[in-house]
Amino acid sequence: ATSDDDSEEALIPLSGSEDSDMVLNAGHGGGGAKEETVFMLEQYLDGPEVDVDVVVSEGEARYCEVVDNGPTAEPYFNETWGLCPSKLPHAQQRDLQAMAIDSLKACGFDAGVFHVELKVTSKGPRLIEINARMGGGQVRDTHLRVWGVDLVDETLLVTAGVPAHPPRAQQPLCALAYN
């Protein structure tokens, strides 16, 4: 695209929503590209990022906890720190948990351990990504120390077809911050 008008014409909505992601077809509009190149542009999402770790067994979420992330370092949006249990208001945590679980169900997942990343934006919670695996780094240790739930054990049980019922502590066993 060589002008604002060309840019607008080159953007193709992925869905009908005004907040939808857009695809830019760089070969559109005679911009000189010899081969068609497609870029996906994502909407900027304000607000803090969170992780929601979920154990799903027999089609139901058996464990679901929110971990706060520090402000992401731009321009690559890297996480800077984490805190568990979450300090977000309980109602906001419930909304995030519901979005994570609903997103997993919408994708057809009925068993597994998942690491779902969301943002708490000025327009409400927004899904960033679903990882169909346990989160990396300190995720296992965080849930084991704070809630008494071993996500490696839960992964093995669910993979073997054993119904999961993680023994989650009623109250946090400790508070854990990491960077």
N, CA and C atoms as an extended XYZ file, in Angstrom:
537
Properties=species:S:1:pos:R:3:atomname:S:1:resname:S:1:resid:I:1 pbc="F F F"
N         0.840       -1.171        0.000 N   ALA     1
C         0.000        0.000        0.000 CA  ALA     1
C         0.883        1.231        0.000 C   ALA     1
N         0.540        2.180       -0.821 N   THR     2
C         1.353        3.383       -0.936 CA  THR     2
C         0.673        4.614       -0.385 C   THR     2
N        -0.567        4.491        0.070 N   SER     3
C        -1.281        5.610        0.661 CA  SER     3
C        -2.228        5.079        1.726 C   SER     3
N        -2.821        6.003        2.517 N   ASP     4
C        -3.790        5.593        3.527 CA  ASP     4
C        -4.981        4.896        2.886 C   ASP     4
N        -5.437        5.410        1.726 N   ASP     5
C        -6.571        4.788        1.044 CA  ASP     5
C        -6.223        3.369        0.608 C   ASP     5
N        -5.015        3.171        0.036 N   ASP     6
C        -4.586        1.831       -0.358 CA  ASP     6
C        -4.512        0.916        0.858 C   ASP     6
N        -4.028        1.446        1.982 N   SER     7
C        -3.912        0.640        3.198 CA  SER     7
C        -5.269        0.162        3.657 C   SER     7
N        -6.246        1.053        3.683 N   GLU     8
C        -7.589        0.676        4.107 CA  GLU     8
C        -8.193       -0.357        3.177 C   GLU     8
N        -7.940       -0.233        1.858 N   GLU     9
C        -8.471       -1.200        0.909 CA  GLU     9
C        -7.794       -2.555        1.054 C   GLU     9
N        -6.529       -2.562        1.485 N   ALA    10
C        -5.778       -3.811        1.600 CA  ALA    10
C        -6.123       -4.588        2.862 C   ALA    10
N        -6.771       -3.940        3.834 N   LEU    11
C        -7.141       -4.632        5.062 CA  LEU    11
C        -8.416       -5.428        4.859 C   LEU    11
N        -8.356       -6.683        5.217 N   ILE    12
C        -9.495       -7.578        5.062 CA  ILE    12
C        -9.902       -8.065        6.440 C   ILE    12
N       -11.125       -7.774        6.906 N   PRO    13
C       -11.519       -8.247        8.242 CA  PRO    13
C       -11.616       -9.771        8.286 C   PRO    13
N       -11.156      -10.361        9.409 N   LEU    14
C       -11.283      -11.799        9.596 CA  LEU    14
C       -12.683      -12.176       10.047 C   LEU    14
N       -13.404      -11.238       10.645 N   SER    15
C       -14.793      -11.471       11.039 CA  SER    15
C       -15.521      -10.147       10.930 C   SER    15
N       -16.809      -10.158       11.212 N   GLY    16
C       -17.608       -8.957       11.047 CA  GLY    16
C       -17.475       -7.941       12.159 C   GLY    16
N       -16.776       -8.247       13.224 N   SER    17
C       -16.684       -7.354       14.367 CA  SER    17
C       -15.795       -6.158       14.061 C   SER    17
N       -16.185       -4.997       14.578 N   GLU    18
C       -15.344       -3.809       14.389 CA  GLU    18
C       -14.041       -3.926       15.169 C   GLU    18
N       -13.990       -4.800       16.183 N   ASP    19
C       -12.770       -5.022       16.948 CA  ASP    19
C       -11.953       -6.185       16.405 C   ASP    19
N       -12.347       -6.724       15.236 N   SER    20
C       -11.709       -7.932       14.722 CA  SER    20
C       -10.272       -7.670       14.299 C   SER    20
N        -9.508       -8.760       14.284 N   ASP    21
C        -8.174       -8.696       13.723 CA  ASP    21
C        -8.323       -8.460       12.225 C   ASP    21
N        -7.255       -7.985       11.616 N   MET    22
C        -7.297       -7.709       10.185 CA  MET    22
C        -6.132       -8.435        9.516 C   MET    22
N        -6.311       -8.783        8.256 N   VAL    23
C        -5.248       -9.363        7.453 CA  VAL    23
C        -4.869       -8.337        6.398 C   VAL    23
N        -3.574       -8.119        6.237 N   LEU    24
C        -3.076       -7.195        5.221 CA  LEU    24
C        -2.490       -8.010        4.090 C   LEU    24
N        -3.036       -7.847        2.911 N   ASN    25
C        -2.536       -8.526        1.732 CA  ASN    25
C        -1.581       -7.564        1.045 C   ASN    25
N        -0.288       -7.790        1.217 N   ALA    26
C         0.711       -6.856        0.710 CA  ALA    26
C         0.764       -6.852       -0.810 C   ALA    26
N         0.270       -7.891       -1.471 N   GLY    27
C         0.266       -7.929       -2.925 CA  GLY    27
C        -0.921       -7.201       -3.524 C   GLY    27
N        -1.832       -6.714       -2.699 N   HIS    28
C        -3.055       -6.042       -3.150 CA  HIS    28
C        -2.757       -4.595       -3.508 C   HIS    28
N        -3.362       -4.114       -4.540 N   GLY    29
C        -3.278       -2.690       -4.870 CA  GLY    29
C        -2.064       -2.317       -5.688 C   GLY    29
N        -1.359       -3.289       -6.263 N   GLY    30
C        -0.241       -2.972       -7.148 CA  GLY    30
C         0.932       -2.333       -6.442 C   GLY    30
N         1.203       -2.721       -5.204 N   GLY    31
C         2.320       -2.140       -4.460 CA  GLY    31
C         3.672       -2.632       -4.906 C   GLY    31
N         3.746       -3.404       -5.995 N   GLY    32
C         5.023       -3.848       -6.515 CA  GLY    32
C         5.462       -5.205       -5.997 C   GLY    32
N         4.709       -5.838       -5.112 N   ALA    33
C         5.090       -7.153       -4.602 CA  ALA    33
C         4.920       -8.191       -5.699 C   ALA    33
N         5.969       -9.010       -5.926 N   LYS    34
C         5.903      -10.032       -6.962 CA  LYS    34
C         5.129      -11.252       -6.481 C   LYS    34
N         5.232      -11.538       -5.204 N   GLU    35
C         4.481      -12.643       -4.624 CA  GLU    35
C         3.521      -12.079       -3.591 C   GLU    35
N         2.407      -12.757       -3.415 N   GLU    36
C         1.445      -12.311       -2.411 CA  GLU    36
C         2.003      -12.600       -1.018 C   GLU    36
N         2.022      -11.596       -0.165 N   THR    37
C         2.467      -11.738        1.215 CA  THR    37
C         1.324      -11.326        2.106 C   THR    37
N         1.017      -12.131        3.091 N   VAL    38
C        -0.105      -11.856        3.973 CA  VAL    38
C         0.423      -11.619        5.390 C   VAL    38
N        -0.034      -10.541        6.016 N   PHE    39
C         0.304      -10.219        7.392 CA  PHE    39
C        -0.982      -10.234        8.213 C   PHE    39
N        -0.891      -10.660        9.453 N   MET    40
C        -2.048      -10.548       10.338 CA  MET    40
C        -1.761       -9.403       11.298 C   MET    40
N        -2.663       -8.452       11.365 N   LEU    41
C        -2.547       -7.332       12.283 CA  LEU    41
C        -3.501       -7.574       13.433 C   LEU    41
N        -2.999       -7.444       14.645 N   GLU    42
C        -3.839       -7.656       15.809 CA  GLU    42
C        -4.094       -6.338       16.511 C   GLU    42
N        -5.265       -6.224       17.067 N   GLN    43
C        -5.643       -5.029       17.808 CA  GLN    43
C        -4.741       -4.885       19.037 C   GLN    43
N        -4.329       -3.665       19.344 N   TYR    44
C        -3.593       -3.406       20.574 CA  TYR    44
C        -4.553       -3.564       21.748 C   TYR    44
N        -4.129       -4.301       22.750 N   LEU    45
C        -4.949       -4.515       23.943 CA  LEU    45
C        -4.267       -3.856       25.135 C   LEU    45
N        -4.960       -2.904       25.752 N   ASP    46
C        -4.422       -2.234       26.930 CA  ASP    46
C        -4.618       -3.120       28.154 C   ASP    46
N        -3.982       -2.766       29.248 N   GLY    47
C        -4.224       -3.442       30.521 CA  GLY    47
C        -3.252       -4.560       30.818 C   GLY    47
N        -3.356       -5.091       32.048 N   PRO    48
C        -2.432       -6.130       32.489 CA  PRO    48
C        -2.768       -7.495       31.892 C   PRO    48
N        -1.726       -8.305       31.754 N   GLU    49
C        -1.883       -9.675       31.277 CA  GLU    49
C        -1.952      -10.613       32.471 C   GLU    49
N        -2.691      -11.711       32.311 N   VAL    50
C        -2.770      -12.748       33.331 CA  VAL    50
C        -2.630      -14.107       32.661 C   VAL    50
N        -2.241      -15.089       33.463 N   ASP    51
C        -2.255      -16.481       33.029 CA  ASP    51
C        -3.376      -17.170       33.790 C   ASP    51
N        -4.105      -18.028       33.112 N   VAL    52
C        -5.111      -18.849       33.766 CA  VAL    52
C        -4.736      -20.295       33.448 C   VAL    52
N        -4.364      -21.039       34.488 N   ASP    53
C        -3.971      -22.428       34.309 CA  ASP    53
C        -5.163      -23.306       34.667 C   ASP    53
N        -5.478      -24.235       33.751 N   VAL    54
C        -6.712      -25.004       33.845 CA  VAL    54
C        -6.416      -26.496       33.669 C   VAL    54
N        -7.013      -27.306       34.537 N   VAL    55
C        -7.015      -28.761       34.371 CA  VAL    55
C        -8.432      -29.145       33.964 C   VAL    55
N        -8.557      -29.772       32.786 N   VAL    56
C        -9.855      -30.205       32.277 CA  VAL    56
C        -9.864      -31.728       32.244 C   VAL    56
N       -10.921      -32.306       32.799 N   SER    57
C       -11.083      -33.756       32.808 CA  SER    57
C       -12.552      -34.073       32.601 C   SER    57
N       -12.819      -35.058       31.751 N   GLU    58
C       -14.194      -35.455       31.458 CA  GLU    58
C       -15.050      -34.261       31.022 C   GLU    58
N       -14.448      -33.341       30.277 N   GLY    59
C       -15.170      -32.200       29.737 CA  GLY    59
C       -15.428      -31.057       30.695 C   GLY    59
N       -14.932      -31.158       31.933 N   GLU    60
C       -15.164      -30.118       32.936 CA  GLU    60
C       -13.846      -29.590       33.500 C   GLU    60
N       -13.829      -28.318       33.807 N   ALA    61
C       -12.651      -27.728       34.461 CA  ALA    61
C       -12.631      -28.205       35.912 C   ALA    61
N       -11.571      -28.883       36.296 N   ARG    62
C       -11.438      -29.416       37.651 CA  ARG    62
C       -10.554      -28.534       38.521 C   ARG    62
N        -9.775      -27.665       37.870 N   TYR    63
C        -8.896      -26.725       38.569 CA  TYR    63
C        -8.703      -25.547       37.637 C   TYR    63
N        -8.758      -24.337       38.194 N   CYS    64
C        -8.615      -23.145       37.362 CA  CYS    64
C        -8.191      -21.993       38.260 C   CYS    64
N        -6.971      -21.513       38.074 N   GLU    65
C        -6.463      -20.416       38.898 CA  GLU    65
C        -5.792      -19.344       38.047 C   GLU    65
N        -5.937      -18.102       38.502 N   VAL    66
C        -5.383      -16.930       37.832 CA  VAL    66
C        -4.050      -16.563       38.472 C   VAL    66
N        -3.060      -16.273       37.633 N   VAL    67
C        -1.761      -15.764       38.084 CA  VAL    67
C        -1.568      -14.401       37.435 C   VAL    67
N        -1.323      -13.378       38.242 N   ASP    68
C        -1.101      -12.034       37.714 CA  ASP    68
C         0.274      -11.950       37.060 C   ASP    68
N         0.350      -11.209       35.957 N   ASN    69
C         1.630      -10.916       35.304 CA  ASN    69
C         1.911       -9.434       35.464 C   ASN    69
N         3.193       -9.100       35.574 N   GLY    70
C         3.578       -7.695       35.617 CA  GLY    70
C         3.364       -7.055       34.262 C   GLY    70
N         3.530       -5.745       34.201 N   PRO    71
C         3.381       -5.055       32.920 CA  PRO    71
C         4.294       -5.695       31.871 C   PRO    71
N         3.777       -5.878       30.669 N   THR    72
C         4.591       -6.474       29.622 CA  THR    72
C         5.564       -5.443       29.066 C   THR    72
N         6.770       -5.911       28.778 N   ALA    73
C         7.822       -5.039       28.257 CA  ALA    73
C         7.662       -4.913       26.747 C   ALA    73
N         7.337       -3.708       26.298 N   GLU    74
C         7.187       -3.464       24.871 CA  GLU    74
C         8.569       -3.249       24.259 C   GLU    74
N         8.784       -3.494       22.993 N   PRO    75
C         7.763       -3.705       21.978 CA  PRO    75
C         7.361       -5.169       21.810 C   PRO    75
N         7.966       -6.101       22.536 N   TYR    76
C         7.686       -7.528       22.322 CA  TYR    76
C         6.694       -8.105       23.325 C   TYR    76
N         6.257       -7.298       24.288 N   PHE    77
C         5.232       -7.690       25.258 CA  PHE    77
C         5.652       -8.885       26.119 C   PHE    77
N         6.933       -8.930       26.478 N   ASN    78
C         7.434       -9.986       27.355 CA  ASN    78
C         6.913       -9.783       28.772 C   ASN    78
N         6.572      -10.894       29.426 N   GLU    79
C         6.138      -10.826       30.816 CA  GLU    79
C         7.321      -10.413       31.689 C   GLU    79
N         7.049       -9.619       32.720 N   THR    80
C         8.133       -9.130       33.580 CA  THR    80
C         8.148       -9.776       34.957 C   THR    80
N         6.998      -10.188       35.468 N   TRP    81
C         6.930      -10.885       36.751 CA  TRP    81
C         5.568      -11.534       36.907 C   TRP    81
N         5.447      -12.365       37.934 N   GLY    82
C         4.179      -13.028       38.206 CA  GLY    82
C         3.870      -13.019       39.689 C   GLY    82
N         2.589      -13.167       40.017 N   LEU    83
C         2.139      -13.165       41.411 CA  LEU    83
C         0.966      -14.128       41.557 C   LEU    83
N         1.078      -15.017       42.536 N   CYS    84
C         0.005      -15.964       42.818 CA  CYS    84
C        -0.095      -16.124       44.333 C   CYS    84
N        -1.284      -16.052       44.914 N   PRO    85
C        -2.573      -15.935       44.237 CA  PRO    85
C        -2.778      -14.532       43.661 C   PRO    85
N        -3.685      -14.449       42.714 N   SER    86
C        -3.981      -13.182       42.063 CA  SER    86
C        -4.491      -12.161       43.074 C   SER    86
N        -4.127      -10.908       42.845 N   LYS    87
C        -4.631       -9.806       43.675 CA  LYS    87
C        -5.795       -9.082       42.997 C   LYS    87
N        -6.227       -9.572       41.842 N   LEU    88
C        -7.378       -8.958       41.172 CA  LEU    88
C        -8.640       -9.215       41.987 C   LEU    88
N        -9.643       -8.344       41.871 N   PRO    89
C       -10.912       -8.589       42.565 CA  PRO    89
C       -11.489       -9.953       42.162 C   PRO    89
N       -12.155      -10.623       43.111 N   HIS    90
C       -12.688      -11.967       42.863 CA  HIS    90
C       -13.631      -12.004       41.663 C   HIS    90
N       -14.455      -10.977       41.490 N   ALA    91
C       -15.376      -10.947       40.348 CA  ALA    91
C       -14.596      -10.933       39.027 C   ALA    91
N       -13.522      -10.178       38.990 N   GLN    92
C       -12.701      -10.109       37.782 CA  GLN    92
C       -12.008      -11.457       37.535 C   GLN    92
N       -11.544      -12.097       38.611 N   GLN    93
C       -10.938      -13.425       38.462 CA  GLN    93
C       -11.964      -14.421       37.914 C   GLN    93
N       -13.179      -14.368       38.404 N   ARG    94
C       -14.226      -15.282       37.918 CA  ARG    94
C       -14.497      -15.046       36.423 C   ARG    94
N       -14.517      -13.777       35.996 N   ASP    95
C       -14.714      -13.475       34.573 CA  ASP    95
C       -13.577      -14.045       33.726 C   ASP    95
N       -12.343      -13.908       34.210 N   LEU    96
C       -11.185      -14.436       33.489 CA  LEU    96
C       -11.229      -15.962       33.434 C   LEU    96
N       -11.573      -16.586       34.554 N   GLN    97
C       -11.672      -18.043       34.578 CA  GLN    97
C       -12.769      -18.517       33.619 C   GLN    97
N       -13.900      -17.845       33.624 N   ALA    98
C       -15.003      -18.222       32.731 CA  ALA    98
C       -14.584      -18.086       31.265 C   ALA    98
N       -13.871      -17.006       30.937 N   MET    99
C       -13.439      -16.826       29.554 CA  MET    99
C       -12.454      -17.916       29.158 C   MET    99
N       -11.532      -18.265       30.051 N   ALA   100
C       -10.562      -19.316       29.747 CA  ALA   100
C       -11.277      -20.643       29.511 C   ALA   100
N       -12.178      -21.012       30.409 N   ILE   101
C       -12.902      -22.281       30.297 CA  ILE   101
C       -13.793      -22.284       29.053 C   ILE   101
N       -14.513      -21.201       28.811 N   ASP   102
C       -15.374      -21.119       27.624 CA  ASP   102
C       -14.545      -21.206       26.340 C   ASP   102
N       -13.367      -20.600       26.345 N   SER   103
C       -12.487      -20.656       25.164 CA  SER   103
C       -12.011      -22.081       24.907 C   SER   103
N       -11.655      -22.801       25.974 N   LEU   104
C       -11.235      -24.194       25.822 CA  LEU   104
C       -12.377      -25.046       25.272 C   LEU   104
N       -13.581      -24.843       25.801 N   LYS   105
C       -14.745      -25.601       25.321 CA  LYS   105
C       -15.041      -25.272       23.861 C   LYS   105
N       -14.918      -23.992       23.498 N   ALA   106
C       -15.185      -23.577       22.113 CA  ALA   106
C       -14.210      -24.230       21.138 C   ALA   106
N       -13.012      -24.522       21.614 N   CYS   107
C       -12.005      -25.196       20.778 CA  CYS   107
C       -12.171      -26.712       20.793 C   CYS   107
N       -13.098      -27.217       21.596 N   GLY   108
C       -13.368      -28.651       21.629 CA  GLY   108
C       -12.502      -29.443       22.586 C   GLY   108
N       -11.758      -28.784       23.454 N   PHE   109
C       -10.911      -29.499       24.412 CA  PHE   109
C       -11.782      -30.080       25.523 C   PHE   109
N       -11.612      -31.365       25.805 N   ASP   110
C       -12.374      -31.985       26.887 CA  ASP   110
C       -11.481      -32.658       27.921 C   ASP   110
N       -10.176      -32.619       27.709 N   ALA   111
C        -9.242      -33.180       28.685 CA  ALA   111
C        -7.858      -32.580       28.442 C   ALA   111
N        -7.142      -32.302       29.527 N   GLY   112
C        -5.776      -31.802       29.409 CA  GLY   112
C        -5.469      -30.737       30.434 C   GLY   112
N        -4.221      -30.305       30.414 N   VAL   113
C        -3.758      -29.196       31.243 CA  VAL   113
C        -3.429      -28.063       30.282 C   VAL   113
N        -3.949      -26.876       30.566 N   PHE   114
C        -3.861      -25.757       29.631 CA  PHE   114
C        -3.334      -24.501       30.323 C   PHE   114
N        -2.573      -23.731       29.563 N   HIS   115
C        -2.049      -22.445       30.015 CA  HIS   115
C        -2.672      -21.393       29.093 C   HIS   115
N        -3.630      -20.644       29.618 N   VAL   116
C        -4.391      -19.678       28.823 CA  VAL   116
C        -3.946      -18.275       29.231 C   VAL   116
N        -3.595      -17.469       28.242 N   GLU   117
C        -3.163      -16.099       28.514 CA  GLU   117
C        -4.250      -15.136       28.062 C   GLU   117
N        -4.572      -14.198       28.965 N   LEU   118
C        -5.608      -13.204       28.698 CA  LEU   118
C        -5.108      -11.833       29.126 C   LEU   118
N        -5.813      -10.809       28.687 N   LYS   119
C        -5.551       -9.441       29.150 CA  LYS   119
C        -6.819       -8.884       29.767 C   LYS   119
N        -6.649       -8.096       30.811 N   VAL   120
C        -7.741       -7.381       31.456 CA  VAL   120
C        -7.728       -5.982       30.840 C   VAL   120
N        -8.595       -5.763       29.857 N   THR   121
C        -8.569       -4.496       29.122 CA  THR   121
C        -9.664       -3.553       29.617 C   THR   121
N        -9.628       -2.342       29.108 N   SER   122
C       -10.660       -1.370       29.451 CA  SER   122
C       -12.030       -1.790       28.899 C   SER   122
N       -12.048       -2.753       27.980 N   LYS   123
C       -13.299       -3.274       27.414 CA  LYS   123
C       -13.641       -4.654       27.985 C   LYS   123
N       -12.942       -5.074       29.026 N   GLY   124
C       -13.183       -6.381       29.617 CA  GLY   124
C       -12.096       -7.366       29.243 C   GLY   124
N       -12.219       -8.626       29.703 N   PRO   125
C       -11.174       -9.613       29.425 CA  PRO   125
C       -11.104       -9.956       27.942 C   PRO   125
N        -9.867      -10.176       27.462 N   ARG   126
C        -9.640      -10.546       26.068 CA  ARG   126
C        -8.646      -11.703       26.028 C   ARG   126
N        -8.940      -12.684       25.193 N   LEU   127
C        -8.080      -13.852       25.022 CA  LEU   127
C        -6.848      -13.482       24.203 C   LEU   127
N        -5.681      -13.886       24.687 N   ILE   128
C        -4.434      -13.716       23.932 CA  ILE   128
C        -4.106      -15.024       23.218 C   ILE   128
N        -3.973      -16.125       24.001 N   GLU   129
C        -3.660      -17.411       23.392 CA  GLU   129
C        -3.995      -18.555       24.330 C   GLU   129
N        -4.172      -19.717       23.735 N   ILE   130
C        -4.374      -20.954       24.471 CA  ILE   130
C        -3.178      -21.848       24.184 C   ILE   130
N        -2.524      -22.320       25.238 N   ASN   131
C        -1.443      -23.290       25.104 CA  ASN   131
C        -1.987      -24.635       25.576 C   ASN   131
N        -2.027      -25.597       24.688 N   ALA   132
C        -2.570      -26.918       25.016 CA  ALA   132
C        -1.490      -27.753       25.705 C   ALA   132
N        -0.995      -27.194       26.784 N   ARG   133
C         0.058      -27.811       27.589 CA  ARG   133
C         0.172      -27.035       28.882 C   ARG   133
N         0.877      -27.612       29.836 N   MET   134
C         1.187      -26.889       31.061 CA  MET   134
C         2.104      -25.712       30.706 C   MET   134
N         1.952      -24.601       31.388 N   GLY   135
C         2.842      -23.474       31.183 CA  GLY   135
C         4.277      -23.845       31.548 C   GLY   135
N         5.213      -23.127       30.980 N   GLY   136
C         6.625      -23.407       31.220 CA  GLY   136
C         7.181      -22.652       32.416 C   GLY   136
N         8.502      -22.705       32.538 N   GLY   137
C         9.194      -21.972       33.606 CA  GLY   137
C         8.722      -22.391       34.981 C   GLY   137
N         8.314      -21.419       35.755 N   GLN   138
C         7.954      -21.609       37.156 CA  GLN   138
C         6.489      -21.992       37.370 C   GLN   138
N         5.728      -22.269       36.310 N   VAL   139
C         4.288      -22.516       36.445 CA  VAL   139
C         3.998      -23.716       37.348 C   VAL   139
N         4.683      -24.835       37.120 N   ARG   140
C         4.421      -26.016       37.957 CA  ARG   140
C         4.678      -25.703       39.420 C   ARG   140
N         5.842      -25.131       39.709 N   ASP   141
C         6.223      -24.823       41.088 CA  ASP   141
C         5.247      -23.848       41.731 C   ASP   141
N         4.781      -22.875       40.968 N   THR   142
C         3.835      -21.884       41.492 CA  THR   142
C         2.559      -22.554       41.994 C   THR   142
N         1.947      -23.373       41.183 N   HIS   143
C         0.677      -24.004       41.570 CA  HIS   143
C         0.873      -25.046       42.667 C   HIS   143
N         2.004      -25.724       42.655 N   LEU   144
C         2.288      -26.705       43.697 CA  LEU   144
C         2.473      -26.020       45.048 C   LEU   144
N         3.227      -24.933       45.065 N   ARG   145
C         3.499      -24.238       46.329 CA  ARG   145
C         2.305      -23.452       46.843 C   ARG   145
N         1.563      -22.804       45.965 N   VAL   146
C         0.462      -21.935       46.399 CA  VAL   146
C        -0.822      -22.723       46.649 C   VAL   146
N        -1.162      -23.661       45.777 N   TRP   147
C        -2.448      -24.362       45.882 CA  TRP   147
C        -2.320      -25.857       46.165 C   TRP   147
N        -1.070      -26.387       46.169 N   GLY   148
C        -0.883      -27.810       46.415 CA  GLY   148
C        -1.234      -28.687       45.231 C   GLY   148
N        -1.354      -28.102       44.038 N   VAL   149
C        -1.719      -28.845       42.834 CA  VAL   149
C        -0.479      -29.014       41.960 C   VAL   149
N        -0.155      -30.277       41.661 N   ASP   150
C         0.999      -30.589       40.817 CA  ASP   150
C         0.507      -30.775       39.382 C   ASP   150
N         0.784      -29.808       38.527 N   LEU   151
C         0.292      -29.850       37.151 CA  LEU   151
C         0.951      -30.955       36.334 C   LEU   151
N         2.152      -31.407       36.717 N   VAL   152
C         2.774      -32.545       36.032 CA  VAL   152
C         1.981      -33.812       36.352 C   VAL   152
N         1.660      -34.036       37.633 N   ASP   153
C         0.832      -35.189       38.006 CA  ASP   153
C        -0.498      -35.156       37.267 C   ASP   153
N        -1.124      -33.976       37.205 N   GLU   154
C        -2.425      -33.859       36.544 CA  GLU   154
C        -2.307      -34.138       35.052 C   GLU   154
N        -1.220      -33.702       34.432 N   THR   155
C        -0.994      -33.987       33.010 CA  THR   155
C        -0.896      -35.491       32.788 C   THR   155
N        -0.123      -36.176       33.639 N   LEU   156
C         0.035      -37.626       33.498 CA  LEU   156
C        -1.293      -38.357       33.700 C   LEU   156
N        -2.054      -37.962       34.711 N   LEU   157
C        -3.341      -38.604       34.974 CA  LEU   157
C        -4.312      -38.420       33.810 C   LEU   157
N        -4.441      -37.189       33.346 N   VAL   158
C        -5.379      -36.903       32.259 CA  VAL   158
C        -4.947      -37.629       30.985 C   VAL   158
N        -3.642      -37.658       30.717 N   THR   159
C        -3.128      -38.337       29.523 CA  THR   159
C        -3.418      -39.832       29.580 C   THR   159
N        -3.366      -40.404       30.772 N   ALA   160
C        -3.635      -41.834       30.950 CA  ALA   160
C        -5.127      -42.137       31.007 C   ALA   160
N        -5.966      -41.122       30.938 N   GLY   161
C        -7.404      -41.332       30.976 CA  GLY   161
C        -7.979      -41.466       32.372 C   GLY   161
N        -7.170      -41.147       33.377 N   VAL   162
C        -7.636      -41.200       34.766 CA  VAL   162
C        -8.336      -39.879       35.075 C   VAL   162
N        -9.582      -39.910       35.530 N   PRO   163
C       -10.286      -38.657       35.842 CA  PRO   163
C        -9.503      -37.817       36.866 C   PRO   163
N        -9.355      -36.555       36.560 N   ALA   164
C        -8.592      -35.647       37.429 CA  ALA   164
C        -9.508      -34.976       38.447 C   ALA   164
N        -9.044      -34.929       39.671 N   HIS   165
C        -9.706      -34.209       40.755 CA  HIS   165
C        -8.608      -33.646       41.648 C   HIS   165
N        -7.905      -32.594       41.153 N   PRO   166
C        -6.756      -32.071       41.901 CA  PRO   166
C        -7.119      -31.686       43.338 C   PRO   166
N        -6.260      -32.029       44.289 N   PRO   167
C        -6.502      -31.704       45.700 CA  PRO   167
C        -6.130      -30.259       46.009 C   PRO   167
N        -6.929      -29.314       45.546 N   ARG   168
C        -6.650      -27.881       45.719 CA  ARG   168
C        -6.895      -27.462       47.161 C   ARG   168
N        -5.931      -26.738       47.726 N   ALA   169
C        -6.086      -26.197       49.080 CA  ALA   169
C        -7.241      -25.195       49.102 C   ALA   169
N        -7.974      -25.132       50.205 N   GLN   170
C        -9.092      -24.195       50.336 CA  GLN   170
C        -8.617      -22.747       50.386 C   GLN   170
N        -7.463      -22.530       50.996 N   GLN   171
C        -6.839      -21.209       51.086 CA  GLN   171
C        -5.421      -21.341       50.537 C   GLN   171
N        -4.855      -20.264       49.991 N   PRO   172
C        -3.477      -20.351       49.503 CA  PRO   172
C        -2.536      -20.813       50.628 C   PRO   172
N        -1.615      -21.689       50.266 N   LEU   173
C        -0.616      -22.189       51.212 CA  LEU   173
C         0.478      -21.141       51.445 C   LEU   173
N         0.659      -20.271       50.476 N   CYS   174
C         1.627      -19.171       50.571 CA  CYS   174
C         1.310      -18.196       49.429 C   CYS   174
N         1.990      -17.076       49.411 N   ALA   175
C         1.939      -16.167       48.276 CA  ALA   175
C         3.301      -16.259       47.598 C   ALA   175
N         3.290      -16.213       46.290 N   LEU   176
C         4.538      -16.408       45.545 CA  LEU   176
C         4.661      -15.332       44.463 C   LEU   176
N         5.775      -14.646       44.460 N   ALA   177
C         6.078      -13.675       43.417 CA  ALA   177
C         7.374      -14.118       42.755 C   ALA   177
N         7.477      -13.906       41.463 N   TYR   178
C         8.682      -14.303       40.722 CA  TYR   178
C         8.921      -13.321       39.583 C   TYR   178
N        10.162      -13.337       39.098 N   ASN   179
C        10.486      -12.534       37.905 CA  ASN   179
C        11.389      -13.312       37.008 C   ASN   179
